[in-house]
Amino acid sequence: MAAPLPSEAPSAEILDLATRLRAGERRALARAVTLVESTRADHRRAARALLTLLAPHTGGALRLGLTGVPGVGKSTFIESLGGFLTARGHKAAVLTVDPSSSRSGGSILGDKTRMERLSRDPNAFIRPSPSSGELGGVGRRSREAILLCEAAGYDVVIVETVGVGQSETMVADMTDVFLLLLAPAGGDELQGVKRGIMELADLVAVNKADGDLKAAAQRTRADYAGALRLMRRQRDDAPGFPKALALSALEEQGVAELWAAVAELDGWRREHGHREQRRGRQGLVWMRDEIRRGLMTGFAADPERRMRLARLEAEVASGRLPPDLAAEAALEGLFA
């Protein structure tokens, strides 16, 4: 990955942090993620310096996005997959995002405690972060956290999103393979899965294919396989993809087959240049997101514009001014 334009010379502290992170020190990685998640101006400058230093060492991991409805067993699945990977010589990083309270901003951050076995694995790194109200089911700085994990030597980075919802597709804009985890269902439940999520999913895995639910899981897998064939065919779909599989994370059955499918698709995309193109598009999405956020930050930093924006927001909230005209008025003169 090409290094970004330099921002400022890194401090001795940042140089030391980068060195320890590159050596695979998990405490240094955790500290670096905390730094990039901070909103303090001095921390943002330090984070940019750190990422600039580490940029040549990023981009080498397979980035796997994971989403699924609450209760489908995402944590159990991640622990099963993570253990499978580390047992085979991989280093796996897991970035989980918990929903933040719309009132307090706090989050539960329980994923690490639910993945107790994997959290003790020396070749695994688990980092729960609050969504902080971000759309897309991911944290604002999840992209930077991925780069940090890659620089620390993790060759598989799993990004778990907050549930399944209409807007929770942003994870597909920062990962190489997108996995949708579902429970055995059918009929109305199948219809209830958002079409947008299904169209983005490279793999659909029906979990809980064990015990009394095993037969139902296989039927559900067949239903989703049929739905995928009807609704999806894209340039970067390898032959036979997208596909649906059934597995039991609890019994660790079908996990090897799922990983083989992930590796097959990623390998095909790399061989045919699709992964490079995909990451290029993702970089543009990231840049545009930062531009939008930068505009809002600029409004907040300028007292006159902040007051003007507050007045326009009050006009919109009361119904006296249409949102599009208010936005045009807020941006007036900004690029003159």
Coordinates of C-alpha atoms in Angstrom, one line a residue:
M1 CA 0.0 0.0 0.0
A2 CA 1.4 3.4 -1.0
A3 CA 2.2 5.8 1.9
P4 CA -0.2 8.8 2.2
L5 CA 1.1 12.3 1.9
P6 CA 3.1 13.2 5.1
S7 CA 1.3 15.2 7.8
E8 CA 4.0 16.0 10.4
A9 CA 7.1 14.5 11.8
P10 CA 6.3 11.7 14.2
S11 CA 7.3 12.2 17.9
A12 CA 9.6 9.8 19.7
E13 CA 6.6 8.3 21.4
I14 CA 4.9 7.5 18.1
L15 CA 8.1 6.1 16.7
D16 CA 8.3 3.8 19.7
L17 CA 4.7 2.8 19.5
A18 CA 5.1 1.9 15.8
T19 CA 8.1 -0.2 16.5
R20 CA 6.4 -2.1 19.3
L21 CA 3.3 -2.6 17.2
R22 CA 5.3 -3.9 14.2
A23 CA 6.9 -6.4 16.6
G24 CA 3.5 -7.8 17.3
E25 CA 3.0 -6.4 20.8
R26 CA -0.7 -6.7 21.5
R27 CA -0.7 -3.9 24.2
A28 CA 0.9 -1.5 21.6
L29 CA -1.8 -2.5 19.1
A30 CA -4.6 -1.9 21.6
R31 CA -3.0 1.5 22.5
A32 CA -2.8 2.4 18.8
V33 CA -6.5 1.6 18.2
T34 CA -7.4 3.7 21.2
L35 CA -5.4 6.6 19.7
V36 CA -7.1 6.4 16.3
E37 CA -10.5 6.2 17.9
S38 CA -9.9 9.4 19.9
T39 CA -11.5 12.6 18.7
R40 CA -9.0 15.0 20.4
A41 CA -7.2 17.1 17.9
D42 CA -3.7 16.3 19.2
H43 CA -4.6 12.6 19.2
R44 CA -5.8 12.8 15.6
R45 CA -2.5 14.4 14.5
A46 CA -0.6 11.7 16.3
A47 CA -2.8 9.0 14.7
R48 CA -2.1 10.4 11.3
A49 CA 1.6 10.3 11.9
L50 CA 1.4 6.7 13.2
L51 CA -0.6 5.6 10.2
T52 CA 1.8 7.3 7.8
L53 CA 4.7 5.4 9.4
L54 CA 2.9 2.1 9.2
A55 CA 1.3 2.5 5.7
P56 CA 4.0 0.4 3.9
H57 CA 3.2 -2.5 6.2
T58 CA -0.5 -2.6 5.6
G59 CA -2.8 -4.2 3.0
G60 CA -1.6 -7.8 3.3
A61 CA -4.5 -9.3 5.3
L62 CA -7.7 -11.0 4.1
R63 CA -10.4 -8.7 5.4
L64 CA -13.6 -10.5 6.2
G65 CA -16.8 -8.6 7.0
L66 CA -19.5 -10.4 9.1
T67 CA -23.0 -9.4 9.9
G68 CA -26.1 -11.1 11.2
V69 CA -29.2 -10.6 13.2
P70 CA -28.8 -10.4 17.0
G71 CA -28.9 -13.9 18.6
V72 CA -27.7 -15.7 15.5
G73 CA -24.5 -16.7 17.2
K74 CA -21.9 -14.3 15.7
S75 CA -19.6 -14.4 18.8
T76 CA -19.7 -18.2 18.9
F77 CA -19.0 -18.3 15.2
I78 CA -16.1 -15.9 15.5
E79 CA -14.6 -17.8 18.3
S80 CA -14.9 -21.1 16.3
L81 CA -13.5 -19.6 13.2
G82 CA -10.7 -17.7 15.0
G83 CA -9.6 -20.9 16.8
F84 CA -9.7 -22.7 13.5
L85 CA -7.4 -20.1 11.9
T86 CA -4.9 -19.8 14.7
A87 CA -4.5 -23.5 14.9
R88 CA -3.4 -23.5 11.3
G89 CA -0.8 -20.8 11.7
H90 CA -2.8 -17.7 11.0
K91 CA -2.9 -14.6 13.2
A92 CA -6.5 -13.4 13.5
A93 CA -7.7 -10.0 14.5
V94 CA -11.3 -9.4 15.4
L95 CA -12.8 -5.9 15.4
T96 CA -16.3 -6.1 16.9
V97 CA -18.7 -3.1 17.1
D98 CA -21.3 -2.8 19.8
P99 CA -24.4 -0.6 19.6
S100 CA -24.0 2.7 21.4
S101 CA -26.8 4.2 23.4
S102 CA -28.4 7.1 21.6
R103 CA -28.8 8.8 24.9
S104 CA -25.6 8.2 26.8
G105 CA -23.3 7.1 24.0
G106 CA -22.2 4.1 26.1
S107 CA -22.1 0.6 24.7
I108 CA -22.2 -2.9 26.2
L109 CA -18.9 -4.1 24.8
G110 CA -19.6 -7.7 25.8
D111 CA -18.1 -9.5 22.8
K112 CA -14.7 -10.0 24.3
T113 CA -16.2 -11.6 27.4
R114 CA -18.3 -13.9 25.1
M115 CA -15.2 -15.0 23.2
E116 CA -13.3 -16.0 26.3
R117 CA -11.3 -18.8 24.7
L118 CA -10.2 -16.8 21.7
S119 CA -9.3 -13.8 23.8
R120 CA -6.6 -15.9 25.6
D121 CA -5.1 -17.1 22.3
P122 CA -1.7 -15.5 21.8
N123 CA -2.3 -15.4 18.0
A124 CA -5.6 -13.6 18.2
F125 CA -6.5 -10.0 19.0
I126 CA -10.1 -8.9 19.9
R127 CA -11.0 -5.3 20.0
P128 CA -14.6 -4.2 20.9
S129 CA -15.5 -0.7 20.0
P130 CA -18.7 1.4 20.3
S131 CA -20.5 2.3 17.1
S132 CA -20.9 5.9 18.6
G133 CA -24.0 6.4 16.5
E134 CA -22.2 5.7 13.2
L135 CA -24.4 4.3 10.4
G136 CA -23.2 1.2 8.5
G137 CA -22.9 -1.0 11.6
V138 CA -19.2 -0.1 12.1
G139 CA -17.2 2.3 14.2
R140 CA -16.0 5.6 12.7
R141 CA -12.4 4.5 12.8
S142 CA -12.8 0.8 11.9
R143 CA -10.8 1.3 8.6
E144 CA -7.8 2.7 10.5
A145 CA -8.1 -0.2 13.0
I146 CA -7.9 -2.7 10.1
L147 CA -4.6 -1.1 8.9
L148 CA -3.1 -1.2 12.4
C149 CA -3.9 -4.9 12.7
E150 CA -2.3 -5.6 9.4
A151 CA 0.8 -3.6 10.3
A152 CA 1.0 -5.7 13.5
G153 CA 1.2 -8.9 11.5
Y154 CA -2.4 -10.2 11.5
D155 CA -3.1 -11.9 8.2
V156 CA -6.9 -12.2 8.8
V157 CA -9.0 -9.3 10.0
I158 CA -12.6 -10.0 10.9
V159 CA -14.9 -7.0 11.2
E160 CA -18.2 -7.8 13.0
T161 CA -21.0 -5.3 12.5
V162 CA -24.0 -4.3 14.7
G163 CA -26.9 -6.6 13.6
V164 CA -28.6 -6.4 10.2
G165 CA -30.4 -3.3 9.1
Q166 CA -31.1 -1.2 6.1
S167 CA -28.1 1.0 6.5
E168 CA -25.6 -1.6 7.8
T169 CA -23.8 -2.3 4.5
M170 CA -20.8 -0.1 5.1
V171 CA -18.7 -3.1 6.2
A172 CA -18.8 -4.2 2.6
D173 CA -16.9 -1.0 1.7
M174 CA -13.9 -1.9 3.9
T175 CA -13.6 -5.7 3.5
D176 CA -12.6 -8.2 0.8
V177 CA -15.3 -10.8 1.5
F178 CA -18.7 -10.1 3.1
L179 CA -20.4 -12.9 5.1
L180 CA -24.0 -12.9 6.2
L181 CA -24.7 -15.2 9.1
L182 CA -28.3 -16.3 9.6
A183 CA -30.3 -18.8 11.7
P184 CA -32.5 -21.6 10.4
A185 CA -35.7 -20.0 9.1
G186 CA -37.9 -19.9 6.0
G187 CA -41.0 -18.4 4.5
D188 CA -41.7 -15.0 6.1
E189 CA -38.3 -15.0 7.8
L190 CA -36.6 -15.4 4.4
Q191 CA -38.6 -12.5 3.0
G192 CA -37.7 -10.4 6.0
V193 CA -34.0 -10.3 5.2
K194 CA -33.1 -7.0 3.6
R195 CA -32.6 -7.3 -0.1
G196 CA -29.6 -4.9 0.1
I197 CA -27.8 -7.1 2.5
M198 CA -28.4 -10.2 0.3
E199 CA -27.2 -8.4 -2.7
L200 CA -23.9 -7.5 -1.0
A201 CA -23.3 -10.9 0.6
D202 CA -20.6 -13.1 -1.0
L203 CA -21.4 -15.9 1.4
V204 CA -24.6 -16.8 3.4
A205 CA -23.9 -19.1 6.3
V206 CA -26.9 -20.7 8.1
N207 CA -25.7 -21.3 11.7
K208 CA -27.1 -23.7 14.3
A209 CA -27.1 -26.7 11.9
D210 CA -27.1 -29.1 14.9
G211 CA -29.5 -31.0 17.0
D212 CA -33.2 -30.5 16.2
L213 CA -32.4 -27.6 13.9
K214 CA -30.1 -29.5 11.6
A215 CA -32.7 -30.4 9.0
A216 CA -34.2 -26.9 9.1
A217 CA -30.8 -25.4 8.6
Q218 CA -30.2 -27.5 5.5
R219 CA -33.6 -26.4 4.1
T220 CA -32.9 -22.8 4.9
R221 CA -29.5 -23.1 3.1
A222 CA -31.2 -24.4 0.0
D223 CA -33.7 -21.5 0.1
Y224 CA -31.0 -18.9 0.3
A225 CA -29.0 -20.6 -2.4
G226 CA -31.9 -20.3 -4.7
A227 CA -32.5 -16.7 -3.7
L228 CA -28.9 -15.8 -4.3
R229 CA -29.0 -17.3 -7.8
L230 CA -32.0 -15.2 -8.7
M231 CA -30.8 -11.8 -7.4
R232 CA -27.1 -11.6 -7.7
R233 CA -24.4 -11.8 -10.4
Q234 CA -21.5 -9.3 -10.4
R235 CA -18.2 -8.9 -12.2
D236 CA -16.2 -9.9 -9.2
D237 CA -18.2 -13.0 -8.4
A238 CA -16.1 -16.1 -8.9
P239 CA -17.8 -19.2 -10.6
G240 CA -20.2 -20.7 -8.1
F241 CA -20.4 -17.5 -6.0
P242 CA -22.2 -16.2 -4.1
K243 CA -23.0 -19.4 -2.3
A244 CA -24.9 -20.5 0.8
L245 CA -23.6 -23.0 3.4
A246 CA -24.8 -24.5 6.6
L247 CA -22.7 -24.9 9.7
S248 CA -22.7 -25.3 13.5
A249 CA -20.4 -22.9 15.3
L250 CA -21.2 -24.5 18.5
E251 CA -20.1 -28.0 17.4
E252 CA -17.4 -26.5 15.1
Q253 CA -18.9 -28.3 12.1
G254 CA -18.7 -26.7 8.6
V255 CA -16.3 -24.0 9.7
A256 CA -13.4 -25.5 7.6
E257 CA -15.7 -25.6 4.5
L258 CA -16.7 -22.0 5.1
W259 CA -13.1 -20.8 5.4
A260 CA -12.2 -22.8 2.3
A261 CA -15.0 -20.9 0.4
V262 CA -13.7 -17.5 1.8
A263 CA -10.1 -18.3 0.7
E264 CA -11.3 -19.6 -2.7
L265 CA -13.2 -16.4 -3.5
D266 CA -10.5 -14.1 -2.2
G267 CA -7.8 -16.0 -4.2
W268 CA -9.9 -15.8 -7.4
R269 CA -10.4 -12.1 -6.9
R270 CA -6.7 -11.4 -6.3
E271 CA -5.8 -13.5 -9.3
H272 CA -8.2 -11.6 -11.6
G273 CA -7.4 -8.1 -10.2
H274 CA -10.8 -7.7 -8.6
R275 CA -9.5 -7.3 -5.0
E276 CA -7.1 -4.5 -6.0
Q277 CA -10.0 -2.7 -7.8
R278 CA -12.3 -3.3 -4.9
R279 CA -9.9 -1.8 -2.4
G280 CA -9.4 1.2 -4.8
R281 CA -13.1 1.8 -4.8
Q282 CA -13.2 1.4 -1.0
G283 CA -10.4 4.0 -0.7
L284 CA -12.6 6.5 -2.6
V285 CA -15.6 5.8 -0.4
W286 CA -13.3 6.4 2.7
M287 CA -12.0 9.7 1.3
R288 CA -15.6 10.9 0.5
D289 CA -16.7 9.9 4.0
E290 CA -13.8 11.9 5.5
I291 CA -14.7 14.9 3.4
R292 CA -18.3 14.9 4.6
R293 CA -17.1 14.6 8.2
G294 CA -14.6 17.3 7.7
L295 CA -17.3 19.7 6.5
M296 CA -19.3 19.1 9.7
T297 CA -16.2 19.5 11.8
G298 CA -15.5 22.8 10.0
F299 CA -19.0 24.0 10.8
A300 CA -18.6 23.2 14.4
A301 CA -15.2 25.0 14.6
D302 CA -16.5 28.2 13.0
P303 CA -18.7 30.1 15.5
E304 CA -20.5 32.1 12.8
R305 CA -21.3 29.1 10.7
R306 CA -22.2 27.1 13.8
M307 CA -24.8 29.6 14.8
R308 CA -26.1 29.9 11.2
L309 CA -26.4 26.1 11.0
A310 CA -28.3 26.0 14.4
R311 CA -30.8 28.5 13.0
L312 CA -31.2 26.5 9.8
E313 CA -31.7 23.3 11.8
A314 CA -34.4 25.0 13.9
E315 CA -36.2 26.1 10.7
V316 CA -36.1 22.6 9.3
A317 CA -37.2 21.0 12.6
S318 CA -40.2 23.4 12.7
G319 CA -41.2 22.6 9.1
R320 CA -40.6 26.2 8.0
L321 CA -37.8 25.4 5.6
P322 CA -37.2 22.3 3.4
P323 CA -34.1 20.4 4.2
D324 CA -32.5 20.7 0.7
L325 CA -32.8 24.5 0.7
A326 CA -31.4 24.6 4.3
A327 CA -28.4 22.5 3.2
E328 CA -27.9 24.8 0.2
A329 CA -28.0 27.9 2.5
A330 CA -25.6 26.3 4.9
L331 CA -23.0 25.6 2.2
E332 CA -23.5 29.0 0.5
G333 CA -20.1 30.8 0.1
L334 CA -18.2 27.8 1.4
F335 CA -16.4 27.2 -1.8
A336 CA -16.3 30.8 -3.1

